Short mmCIF file of C-alpha atoms and ligand atoms in Angstrom, two decimals:
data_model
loop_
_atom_site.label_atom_id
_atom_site.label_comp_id
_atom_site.label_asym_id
_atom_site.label_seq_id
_atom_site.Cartn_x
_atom_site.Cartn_y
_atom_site.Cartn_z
CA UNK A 1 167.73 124.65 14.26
CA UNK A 2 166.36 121.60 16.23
CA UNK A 3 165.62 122.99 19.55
CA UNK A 4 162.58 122.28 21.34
CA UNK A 5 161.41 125.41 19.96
CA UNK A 6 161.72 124.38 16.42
CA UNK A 7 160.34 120.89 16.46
CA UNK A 8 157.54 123.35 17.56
CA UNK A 9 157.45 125.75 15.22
CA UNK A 10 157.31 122.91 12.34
CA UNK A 11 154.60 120.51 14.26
CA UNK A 12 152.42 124.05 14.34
CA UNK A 13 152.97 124.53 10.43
CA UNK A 14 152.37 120.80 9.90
CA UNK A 15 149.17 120.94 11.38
CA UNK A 16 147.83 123.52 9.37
CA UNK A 17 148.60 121.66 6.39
CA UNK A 18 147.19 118.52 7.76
CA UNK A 19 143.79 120.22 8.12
CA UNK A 20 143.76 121.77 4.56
CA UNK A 21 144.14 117.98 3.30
CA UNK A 22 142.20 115.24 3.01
CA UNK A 23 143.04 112.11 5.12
CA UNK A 24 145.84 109.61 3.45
CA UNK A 25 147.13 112.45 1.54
CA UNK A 26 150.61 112.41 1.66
CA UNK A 27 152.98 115.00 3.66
CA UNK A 28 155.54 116.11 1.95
CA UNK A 29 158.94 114.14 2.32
CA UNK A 30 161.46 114.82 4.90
CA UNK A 31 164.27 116.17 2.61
CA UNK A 32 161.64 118.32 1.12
CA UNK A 33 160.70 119.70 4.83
CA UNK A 34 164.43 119.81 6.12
CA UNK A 35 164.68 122.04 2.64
CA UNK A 36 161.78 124.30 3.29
CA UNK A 37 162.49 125.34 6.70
CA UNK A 38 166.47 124.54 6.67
CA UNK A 39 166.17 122.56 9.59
CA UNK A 40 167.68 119.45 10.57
CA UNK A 41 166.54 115.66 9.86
CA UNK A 42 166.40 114.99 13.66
CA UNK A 43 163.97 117.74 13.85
CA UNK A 44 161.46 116.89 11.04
CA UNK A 45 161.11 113.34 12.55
CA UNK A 46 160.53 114.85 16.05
CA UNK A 47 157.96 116.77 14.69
CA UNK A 48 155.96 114.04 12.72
CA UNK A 49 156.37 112.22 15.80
CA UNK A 50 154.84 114.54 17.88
CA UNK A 51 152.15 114.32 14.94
CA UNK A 52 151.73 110.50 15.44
CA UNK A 53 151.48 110.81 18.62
CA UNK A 54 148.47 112.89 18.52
CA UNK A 55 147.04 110.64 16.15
CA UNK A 56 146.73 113.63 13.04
CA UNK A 57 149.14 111.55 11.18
CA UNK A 58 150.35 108.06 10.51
CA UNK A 59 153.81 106.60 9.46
CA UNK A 60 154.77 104.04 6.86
CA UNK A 61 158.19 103.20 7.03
CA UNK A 62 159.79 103.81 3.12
CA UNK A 63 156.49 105.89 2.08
CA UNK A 64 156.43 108.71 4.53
CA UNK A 65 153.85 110.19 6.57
CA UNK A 66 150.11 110.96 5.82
CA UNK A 67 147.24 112.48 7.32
CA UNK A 68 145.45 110.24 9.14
CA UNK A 69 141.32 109.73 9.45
CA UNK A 70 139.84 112.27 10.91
CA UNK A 71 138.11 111.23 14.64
CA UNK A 72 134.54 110.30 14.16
CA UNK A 73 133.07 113.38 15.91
CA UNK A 74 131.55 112.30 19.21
CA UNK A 75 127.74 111.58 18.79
CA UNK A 76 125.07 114.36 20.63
CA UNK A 77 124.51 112.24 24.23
CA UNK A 78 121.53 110.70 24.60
CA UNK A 79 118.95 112.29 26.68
CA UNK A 80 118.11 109.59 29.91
CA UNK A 81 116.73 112.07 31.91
CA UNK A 82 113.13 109.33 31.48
CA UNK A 83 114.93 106.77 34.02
CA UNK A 84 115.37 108.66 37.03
CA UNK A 85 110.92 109.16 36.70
CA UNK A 86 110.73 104.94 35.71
CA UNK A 87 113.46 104.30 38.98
CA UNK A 88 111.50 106.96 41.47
CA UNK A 89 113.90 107.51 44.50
CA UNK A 90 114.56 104.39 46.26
CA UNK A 91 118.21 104.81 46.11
CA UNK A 92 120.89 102.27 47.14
CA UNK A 93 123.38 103.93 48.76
CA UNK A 94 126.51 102.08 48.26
CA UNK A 95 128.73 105.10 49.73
CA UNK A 96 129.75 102.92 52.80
CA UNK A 97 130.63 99.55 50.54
CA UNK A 98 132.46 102.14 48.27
CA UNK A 99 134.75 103.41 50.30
CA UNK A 100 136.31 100.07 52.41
CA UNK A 101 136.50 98.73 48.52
CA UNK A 102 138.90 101.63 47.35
CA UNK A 103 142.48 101.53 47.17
CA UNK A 104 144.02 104.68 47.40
CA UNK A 105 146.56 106.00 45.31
CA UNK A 106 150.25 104.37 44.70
CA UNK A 107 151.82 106.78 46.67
CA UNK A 108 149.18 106.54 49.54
CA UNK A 109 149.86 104.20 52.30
CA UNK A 110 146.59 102.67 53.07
CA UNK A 111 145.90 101.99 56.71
CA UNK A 112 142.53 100.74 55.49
CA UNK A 113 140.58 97.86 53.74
CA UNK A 114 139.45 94.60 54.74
CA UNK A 115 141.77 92.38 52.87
CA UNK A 116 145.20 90.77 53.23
CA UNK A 117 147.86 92.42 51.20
CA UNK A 118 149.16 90.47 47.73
CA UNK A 119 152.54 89.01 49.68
CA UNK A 120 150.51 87.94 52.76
CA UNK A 121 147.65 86.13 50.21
CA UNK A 122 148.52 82.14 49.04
CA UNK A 123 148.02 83.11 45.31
CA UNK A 124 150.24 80.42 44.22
CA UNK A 125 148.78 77.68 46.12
CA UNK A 126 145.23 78.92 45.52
CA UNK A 127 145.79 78.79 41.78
CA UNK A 128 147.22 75.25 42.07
CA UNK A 129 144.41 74.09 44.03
CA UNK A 130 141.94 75.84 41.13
CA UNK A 131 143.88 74.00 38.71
CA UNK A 132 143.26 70.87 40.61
CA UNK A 133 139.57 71.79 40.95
CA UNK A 134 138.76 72.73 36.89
CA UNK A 135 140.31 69.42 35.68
CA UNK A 136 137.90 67.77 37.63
CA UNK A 137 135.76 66.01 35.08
CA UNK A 138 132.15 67.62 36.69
CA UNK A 139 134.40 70.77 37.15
CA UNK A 140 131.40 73.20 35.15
CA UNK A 141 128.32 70.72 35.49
CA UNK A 142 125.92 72.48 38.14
CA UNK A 143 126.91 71.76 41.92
CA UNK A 144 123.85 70.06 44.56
CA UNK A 145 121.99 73.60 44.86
CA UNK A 146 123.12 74.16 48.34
CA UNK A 147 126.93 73.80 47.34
CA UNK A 148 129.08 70.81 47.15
CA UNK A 149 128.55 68.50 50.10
CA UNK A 150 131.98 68.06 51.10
CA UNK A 151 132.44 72.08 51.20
CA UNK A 152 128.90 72.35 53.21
CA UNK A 153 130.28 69.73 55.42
CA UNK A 154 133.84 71.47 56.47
CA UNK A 155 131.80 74.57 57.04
CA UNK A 156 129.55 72.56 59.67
CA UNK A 157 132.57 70.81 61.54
CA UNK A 158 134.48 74.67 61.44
CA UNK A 159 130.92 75.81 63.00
CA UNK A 160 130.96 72.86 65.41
CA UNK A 161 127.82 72.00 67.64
CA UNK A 162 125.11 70.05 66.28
CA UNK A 163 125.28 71.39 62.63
CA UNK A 164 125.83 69.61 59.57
CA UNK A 165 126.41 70.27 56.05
CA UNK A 166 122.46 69.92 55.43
CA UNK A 167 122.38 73.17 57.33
CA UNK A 168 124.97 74.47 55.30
CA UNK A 169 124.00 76.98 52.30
CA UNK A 170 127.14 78.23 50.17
CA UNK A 171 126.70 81.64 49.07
CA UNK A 172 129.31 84.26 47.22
CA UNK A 173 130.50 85.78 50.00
CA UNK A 174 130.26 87.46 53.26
CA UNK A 175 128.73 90.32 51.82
CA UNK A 176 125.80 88.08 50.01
CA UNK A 177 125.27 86.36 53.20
CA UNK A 178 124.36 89.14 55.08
CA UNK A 179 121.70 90.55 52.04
CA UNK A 180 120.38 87.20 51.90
CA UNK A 181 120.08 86.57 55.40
CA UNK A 182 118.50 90.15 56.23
CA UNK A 183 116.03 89.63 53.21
CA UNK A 184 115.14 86.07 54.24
CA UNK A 185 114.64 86.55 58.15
CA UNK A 186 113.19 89.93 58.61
CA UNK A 187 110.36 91.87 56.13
CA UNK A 188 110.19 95.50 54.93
CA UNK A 189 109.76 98.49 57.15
CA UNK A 190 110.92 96.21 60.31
CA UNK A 191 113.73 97.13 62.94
CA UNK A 192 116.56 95.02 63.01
CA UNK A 193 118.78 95.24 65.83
CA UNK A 194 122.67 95.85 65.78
CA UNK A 195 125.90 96.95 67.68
CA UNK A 196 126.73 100.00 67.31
CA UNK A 197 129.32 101.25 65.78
CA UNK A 198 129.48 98.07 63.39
CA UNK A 199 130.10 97.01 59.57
CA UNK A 200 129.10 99.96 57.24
CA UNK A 201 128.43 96.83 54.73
CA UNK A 202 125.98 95.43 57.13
CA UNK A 203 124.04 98.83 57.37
CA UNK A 204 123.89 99.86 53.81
CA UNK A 205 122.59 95.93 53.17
CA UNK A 206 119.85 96.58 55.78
CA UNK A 207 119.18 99.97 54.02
CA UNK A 208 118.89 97.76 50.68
CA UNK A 209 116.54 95.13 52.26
CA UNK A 210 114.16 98.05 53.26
CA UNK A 211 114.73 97.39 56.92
CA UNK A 212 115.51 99.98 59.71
CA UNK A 213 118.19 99.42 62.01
CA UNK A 214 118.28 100.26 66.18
CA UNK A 215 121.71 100.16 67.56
CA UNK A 216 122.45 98.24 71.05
CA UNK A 217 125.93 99.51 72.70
CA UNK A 218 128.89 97.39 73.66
CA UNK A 219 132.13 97.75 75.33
CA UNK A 220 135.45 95.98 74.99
CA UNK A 221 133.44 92.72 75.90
CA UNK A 222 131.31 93.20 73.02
CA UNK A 223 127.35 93.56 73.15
CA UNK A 224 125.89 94.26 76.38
CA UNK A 225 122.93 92.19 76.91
CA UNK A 226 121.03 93.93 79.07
CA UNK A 227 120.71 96.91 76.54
CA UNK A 228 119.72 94.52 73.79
CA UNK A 229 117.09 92.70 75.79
CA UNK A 230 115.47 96.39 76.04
CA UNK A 231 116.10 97.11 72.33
CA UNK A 232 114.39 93.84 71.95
CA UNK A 233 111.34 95.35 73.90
CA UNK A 234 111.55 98.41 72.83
CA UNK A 235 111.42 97.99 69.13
CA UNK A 236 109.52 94.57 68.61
CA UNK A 237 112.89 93.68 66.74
CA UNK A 238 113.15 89.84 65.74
CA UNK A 239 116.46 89.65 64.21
CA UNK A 240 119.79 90.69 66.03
CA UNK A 241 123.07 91.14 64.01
CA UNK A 242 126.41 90.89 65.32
CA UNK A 243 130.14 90.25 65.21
CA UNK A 244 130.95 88.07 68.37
CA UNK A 245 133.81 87.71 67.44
CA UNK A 246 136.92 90.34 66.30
CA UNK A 247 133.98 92.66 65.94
CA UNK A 248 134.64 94.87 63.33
CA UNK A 249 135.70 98.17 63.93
CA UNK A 250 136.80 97.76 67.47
CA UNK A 251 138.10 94.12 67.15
CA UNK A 252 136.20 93.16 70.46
CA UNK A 253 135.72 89.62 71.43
CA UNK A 254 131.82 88.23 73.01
CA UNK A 255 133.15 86.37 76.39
CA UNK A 256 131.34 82.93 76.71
CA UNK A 257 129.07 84.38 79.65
CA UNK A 258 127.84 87.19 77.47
CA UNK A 259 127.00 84.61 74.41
CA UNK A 260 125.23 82.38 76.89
CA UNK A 261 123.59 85.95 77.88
CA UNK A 262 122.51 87.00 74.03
CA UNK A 263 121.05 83.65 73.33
CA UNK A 264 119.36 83.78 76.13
CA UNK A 265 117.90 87.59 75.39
CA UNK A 266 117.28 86.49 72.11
CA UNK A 267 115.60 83.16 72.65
CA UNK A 268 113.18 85.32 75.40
CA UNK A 269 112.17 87.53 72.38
CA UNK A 270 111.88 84.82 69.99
CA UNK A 271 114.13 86.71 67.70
CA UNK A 272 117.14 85.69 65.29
CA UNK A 273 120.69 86.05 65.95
CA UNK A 274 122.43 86.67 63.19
CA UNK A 275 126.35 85.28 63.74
CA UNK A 276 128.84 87.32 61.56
CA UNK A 277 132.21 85.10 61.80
CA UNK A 278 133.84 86.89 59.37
CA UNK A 279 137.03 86.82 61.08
CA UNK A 280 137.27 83.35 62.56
CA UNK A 281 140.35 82.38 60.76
CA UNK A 282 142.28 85.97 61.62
CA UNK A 283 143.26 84.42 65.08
CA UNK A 284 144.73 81.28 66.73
CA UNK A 285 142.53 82.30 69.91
CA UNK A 286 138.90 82.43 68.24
CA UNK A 287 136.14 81.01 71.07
CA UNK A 288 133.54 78.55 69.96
CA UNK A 289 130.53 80.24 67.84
CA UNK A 290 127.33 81.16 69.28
CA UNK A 291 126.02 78.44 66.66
CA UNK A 292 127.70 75.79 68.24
CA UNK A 293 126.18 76.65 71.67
CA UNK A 294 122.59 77.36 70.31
CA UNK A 295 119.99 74.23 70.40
CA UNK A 296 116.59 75.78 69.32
CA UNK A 297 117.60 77.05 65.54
CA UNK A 298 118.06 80.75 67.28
CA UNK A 299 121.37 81.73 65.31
CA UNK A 300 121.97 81.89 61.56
CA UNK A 301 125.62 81.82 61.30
CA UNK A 302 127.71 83.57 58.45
CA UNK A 303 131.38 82.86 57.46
CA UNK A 304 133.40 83.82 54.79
CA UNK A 305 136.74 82.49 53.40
CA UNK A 306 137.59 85.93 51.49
CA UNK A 307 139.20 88.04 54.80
CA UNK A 308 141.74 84.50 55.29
CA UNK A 309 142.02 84.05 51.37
CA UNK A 310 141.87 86.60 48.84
CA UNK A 311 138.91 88.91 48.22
CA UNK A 312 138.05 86.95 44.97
CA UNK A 313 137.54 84.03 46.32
CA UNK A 314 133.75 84.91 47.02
CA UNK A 315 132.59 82.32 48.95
CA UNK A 316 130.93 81.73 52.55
CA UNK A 317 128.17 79.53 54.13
CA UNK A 318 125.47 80.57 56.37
CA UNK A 319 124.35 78.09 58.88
CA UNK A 320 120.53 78.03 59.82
CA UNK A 321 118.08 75.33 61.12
CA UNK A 322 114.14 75.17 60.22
CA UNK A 323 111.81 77.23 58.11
CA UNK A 324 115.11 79.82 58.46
CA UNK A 325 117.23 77.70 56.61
CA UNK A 326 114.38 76.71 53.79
CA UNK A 327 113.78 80.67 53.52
CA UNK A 328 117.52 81.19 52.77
CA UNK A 329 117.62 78.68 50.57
CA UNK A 330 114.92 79.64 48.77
CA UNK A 331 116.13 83.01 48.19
CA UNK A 332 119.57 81.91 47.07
CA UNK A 333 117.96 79.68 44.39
CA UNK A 334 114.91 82.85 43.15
CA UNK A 335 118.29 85.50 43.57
CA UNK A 336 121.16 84.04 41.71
CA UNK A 337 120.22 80.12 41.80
CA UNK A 338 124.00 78.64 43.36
CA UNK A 339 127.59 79.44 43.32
CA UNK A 340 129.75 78.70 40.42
CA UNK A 341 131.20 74.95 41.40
CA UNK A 342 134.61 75.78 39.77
CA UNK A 343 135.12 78.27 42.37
CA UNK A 344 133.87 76.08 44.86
CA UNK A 345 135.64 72.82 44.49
CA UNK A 346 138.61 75.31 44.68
CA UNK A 347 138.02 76.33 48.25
CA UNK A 348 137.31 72.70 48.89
CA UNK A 349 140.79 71.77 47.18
CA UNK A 350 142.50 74.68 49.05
CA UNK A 351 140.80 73.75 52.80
CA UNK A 352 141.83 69.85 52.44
CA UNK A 353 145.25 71.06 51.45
CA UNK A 354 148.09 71.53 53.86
CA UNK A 355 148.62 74.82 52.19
CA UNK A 356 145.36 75.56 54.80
CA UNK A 357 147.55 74.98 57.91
CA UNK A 358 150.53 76.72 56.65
CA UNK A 359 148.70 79.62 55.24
CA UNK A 360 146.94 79.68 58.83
CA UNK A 361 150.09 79.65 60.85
CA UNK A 362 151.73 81.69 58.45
CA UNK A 363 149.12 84.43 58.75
CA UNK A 364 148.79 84.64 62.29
CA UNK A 365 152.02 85.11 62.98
CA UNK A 366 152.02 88.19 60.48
CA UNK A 367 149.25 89.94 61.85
CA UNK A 368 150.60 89.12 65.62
CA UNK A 369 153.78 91.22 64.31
CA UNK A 370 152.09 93.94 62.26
CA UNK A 371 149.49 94.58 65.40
CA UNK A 372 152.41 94.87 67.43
CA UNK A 373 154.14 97.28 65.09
CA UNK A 374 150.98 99.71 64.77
CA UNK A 375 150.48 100.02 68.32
CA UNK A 376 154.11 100.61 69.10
CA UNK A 377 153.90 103.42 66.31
CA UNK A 378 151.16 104.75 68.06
CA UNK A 379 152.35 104.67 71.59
CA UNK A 380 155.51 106.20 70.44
CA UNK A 381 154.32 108.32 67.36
CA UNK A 382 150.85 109.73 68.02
CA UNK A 383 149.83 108.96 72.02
CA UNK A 384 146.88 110.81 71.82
CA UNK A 385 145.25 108.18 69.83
CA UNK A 386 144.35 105.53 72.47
CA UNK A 387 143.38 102.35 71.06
CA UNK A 388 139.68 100.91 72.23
CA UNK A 389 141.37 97.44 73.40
CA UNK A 390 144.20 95.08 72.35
CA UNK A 391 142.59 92.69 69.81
CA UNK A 392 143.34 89.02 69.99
CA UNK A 393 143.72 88.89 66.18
CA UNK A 394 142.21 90.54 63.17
CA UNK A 395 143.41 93.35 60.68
CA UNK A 396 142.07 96.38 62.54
CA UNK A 397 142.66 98.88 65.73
CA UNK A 398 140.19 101.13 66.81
CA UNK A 399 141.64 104.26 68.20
CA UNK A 400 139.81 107.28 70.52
CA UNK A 401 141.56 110.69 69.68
CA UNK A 402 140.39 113.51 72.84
CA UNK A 403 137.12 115.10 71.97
CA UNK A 404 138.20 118.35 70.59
CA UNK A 405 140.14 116.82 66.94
CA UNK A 406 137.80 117.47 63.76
CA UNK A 407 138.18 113.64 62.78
CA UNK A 408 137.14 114.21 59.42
CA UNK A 409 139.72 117.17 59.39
CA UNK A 410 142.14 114.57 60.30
CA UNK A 411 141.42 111.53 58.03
CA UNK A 412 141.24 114.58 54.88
CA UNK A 413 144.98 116.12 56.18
CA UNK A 414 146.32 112.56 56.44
CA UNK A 415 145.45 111.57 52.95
CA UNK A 416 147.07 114.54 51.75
CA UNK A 417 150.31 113.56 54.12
CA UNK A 418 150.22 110.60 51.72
CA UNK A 419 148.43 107.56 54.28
CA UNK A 420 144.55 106.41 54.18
CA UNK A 421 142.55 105.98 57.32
CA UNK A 422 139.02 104.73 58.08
CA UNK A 423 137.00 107.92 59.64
CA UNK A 424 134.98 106.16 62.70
CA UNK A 425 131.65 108.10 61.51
CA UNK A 426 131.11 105.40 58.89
CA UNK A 427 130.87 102.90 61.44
CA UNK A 428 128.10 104.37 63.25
CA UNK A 429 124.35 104.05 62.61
CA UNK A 430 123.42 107.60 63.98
CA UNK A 431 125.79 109.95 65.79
CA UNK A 432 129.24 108.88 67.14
CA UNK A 433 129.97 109.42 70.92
CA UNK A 434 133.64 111.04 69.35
CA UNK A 435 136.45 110.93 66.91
CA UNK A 436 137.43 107.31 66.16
CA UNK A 437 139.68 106.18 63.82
CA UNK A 438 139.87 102.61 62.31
CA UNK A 439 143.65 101.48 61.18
CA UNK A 440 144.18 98.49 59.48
CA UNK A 441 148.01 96.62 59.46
CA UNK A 442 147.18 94.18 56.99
CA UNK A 443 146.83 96.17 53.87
CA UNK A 444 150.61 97.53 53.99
CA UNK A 445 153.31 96.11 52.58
CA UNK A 446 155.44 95.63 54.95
CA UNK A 447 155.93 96.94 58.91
CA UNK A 448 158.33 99.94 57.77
CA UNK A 449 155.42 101.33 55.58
CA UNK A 450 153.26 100.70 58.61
CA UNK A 451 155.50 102.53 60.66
CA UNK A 452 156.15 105.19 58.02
CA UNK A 453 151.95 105.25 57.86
CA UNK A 454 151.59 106.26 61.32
CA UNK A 455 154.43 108.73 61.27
CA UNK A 456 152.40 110.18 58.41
CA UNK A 457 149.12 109.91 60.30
CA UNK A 458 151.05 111.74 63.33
CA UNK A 459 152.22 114.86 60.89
CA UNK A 460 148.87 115.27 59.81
CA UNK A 461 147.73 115.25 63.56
CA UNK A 462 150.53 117.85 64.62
CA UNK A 463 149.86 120.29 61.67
CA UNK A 464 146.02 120.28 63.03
CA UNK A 465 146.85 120.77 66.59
C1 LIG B 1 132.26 92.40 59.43
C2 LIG B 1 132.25 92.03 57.97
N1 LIG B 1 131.34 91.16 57.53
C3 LIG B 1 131.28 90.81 56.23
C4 LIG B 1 132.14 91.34 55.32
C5 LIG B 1 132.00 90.93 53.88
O1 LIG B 1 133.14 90.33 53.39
P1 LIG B 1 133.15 89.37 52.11
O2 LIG B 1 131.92 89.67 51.33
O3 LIG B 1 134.40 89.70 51.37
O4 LIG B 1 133.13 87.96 52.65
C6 LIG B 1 133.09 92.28 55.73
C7 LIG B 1 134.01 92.90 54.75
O5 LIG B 1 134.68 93.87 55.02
C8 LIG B 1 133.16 92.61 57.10
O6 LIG B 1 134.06 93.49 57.55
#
């Protein structure tokens, strides 16, 4: 016999005899097994295999098989219940971080996240140019402790307008800016202003700061500054935040009269305008930041190099002028003191490159055919989802289903259709006006499994309707 049913039959025996014996006693031989139970060599070895593989014996090639040591049994678990009295309840909620961080499953196609996908990152060239960077001879010796001057520098000529790299402040990241930036410009239990819906990451780091937030509506022009001068009012708010620019989720773009407008607001109020240029380099058609246009230190300006780069590449500045700027800097130093210089004499290596052009070029030509591709998928796949306004770059479309669809329903029934959407209740500070979706072309591998996404994303829609 060597059926499945015998190997079986002889791993059950085995294992009784294993636990009457001591660990590294010997099993009896092969021939004397094949003997015992008359069955064939093939199926003692599959047998001790199985063993093995369970880890109840081990195998020594020309001695034979023995029991092995028994699993240290698994200590009683500690009791910690004494930290959640010594922590009280101020909770960070990171649900909102969590979830645009997530990749879903292999066989998920995700029509989420805020990053370019592995064949549209420069990986090669970015490790070159962090080759370049390490061999430098001051490569791990600690960087000026607002960043390296030439990085702070390309940052202010990107921001254009008065700026210069002494206004510059290199931080790890988009993310970090924002924390720092909230921390440093408004206190404790006061209102900061936003759009609405806006950056889950930029609420839950307001949350984390302690601050509350008031949300100020837009429309496809972005902000509208009327509504924020009376939030201003209103709340006694002294720090706006905002995307001007590929605001994300609804990729709208600020027009020049409604920056002019928002400075103005803000400047009346004598309040901060925090600039969130995350997505500067996701278009060939980005307009010139509010920074550039402001002349009385009103906006602090944030951009990041990980939505053009790679996610790992955790670097960004934030512009400021005055007692701002020393308050950010201070914090930086008290938080986390400065950014690792390996890292960011690499982006500095990278930028001066003419891998920076190409990879420029190359990527907005990508996401110019990938936008295309979702909304033809939708237009011909799944009509009722009407996107918000054709975005003149970026990763993301924003998408109104009629009133009546149970989004979360939907996003649930499309992961299980195998494709990952962004529900557009995590976008909004208090309640949404209606279902939203965000999709995202950039995280797919190619346009068929963006096409094939939607299709999904449209079978999931029929089967609810
Ligand atoms: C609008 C916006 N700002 C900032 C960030 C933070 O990005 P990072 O920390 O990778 O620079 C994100 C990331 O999704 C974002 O969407």
């Amino acid at each position: 016999m060597k059926d499945d049913s015998s190997i079986a039959q002889i791993a059950a025996m085995l294992r009784e005899e294993i636990a009457a014996r001591q660990p590294g006693d010997r099993l009896p031989s092969s021939r004397e097994l094949m003997r015992r139970h008359g069955v064939s060599p093939v199926t003692v070895s599959r047998a001790i295999g199985q063993l093995a593989a369970e880890g109840r014996v081990i195998t020594k090639p020309g001695s034979g098989a023995f029991v092995a040591p028994r699993p240290t049994p698994l200590r009683e678990v500690p009791d910690l219940s004494w930290q959640t009295v010594a922590l009280g309840d101020r909770v960070i909620d990171d649900s909102g971080v969590t979830a645009l961080l997530t990749a879903p499953p292999e066989d998920v196609i995700p029509l989420t996240g805020g990053y370019l996908n592995a064949a549209m990152r420069p990986d090669r060239q970015l490790s070159a140019a962090a080759s370049r960077a390490v061999k430098r001879l001051d490569a791990w010796a600690a960087p000026p402790l607002t960043g390296v001057a030439e990085l702070r520098g390309w940052f202010a000529r990107q921001a254009g307008g008065e700026v210069t790299a002494a206004d510059a402040l290199i931080v790890s990241g988009g993310q970090a800016a924002l924390s720092h930036a909230f921390r440093a410009l408004a206190a404790p239990g006061t209102t900061m202003l936003m759009e609405t819906p806006t950056y889950p990451g930029a609420m839950a780091a307001a949350k984390a700061a302690g601050l509350r937030t008031a949300a100020v509506p837009m429309d496809a022009d972005g902000v509208l500054p009327d509504l924020l001068a009376e939030a201003f009012a209103v709340t006694g708010a002294r720090v706006f935040y905002c995307q001007p620019t590929l605001h994300n989720p609804t990729g709208a773009t600020l027009t020049g009269e409604r920056r002019e407008q928002v400075l103005q607001v803000a400047r009346a109020h004598n309040a901060f305008v925090i600039e969130d240029d995350y997505a500067r380099y996701l278009t060939d058609r980005a307009p010139t930041p509010m920074v550039a246009l402001d002349r009385y230190g009103t906006v602090v300006h944030v951009s990041s190099l990980t939505k053009i780069l790679a996610p790992s590449l955790r670097l960004a500045a934030v512009i400021a002028r005055g007692p701002a700027a020393q308050r950010l800097r201070a914090g930086q130093l008290v938080e986390s003191f400065f950014v690792a210089r390996p890292l960011q004499e690499t982006a500095l290596e990278f930028v001066s490159s003419p891998a920076w052009p190409r990879h420029l070029a190359a990527v907005h030509t990508e996401l110019a055919t990938r936008r295309a591709a979702l909304l033809a998928a939708l237009a011909a796949l799944l009509p009722d989802a009407e996107p918000h306004l054709l975005p003149r770059g970026g990763k993301h479309v924003w998408v109104r289903l009629p009133p009546h669809v149970d989004e979360a329903a939907l996003v649930e029934e499309a992961r299980r259709n195998g494709v990952q959407v962004s529900p557009g209740r995590i976008y909004y500070p208090a309640e949404p006006p209606g279902p939203r979706l965000r999709l995202t072309h950039s995280a797919a591998v190619h346009v068929a499994e963006l096409t094939e996404g939607v299709r999904r994303l449209a079978d999931a829609y029929a089967r609810l309707s």
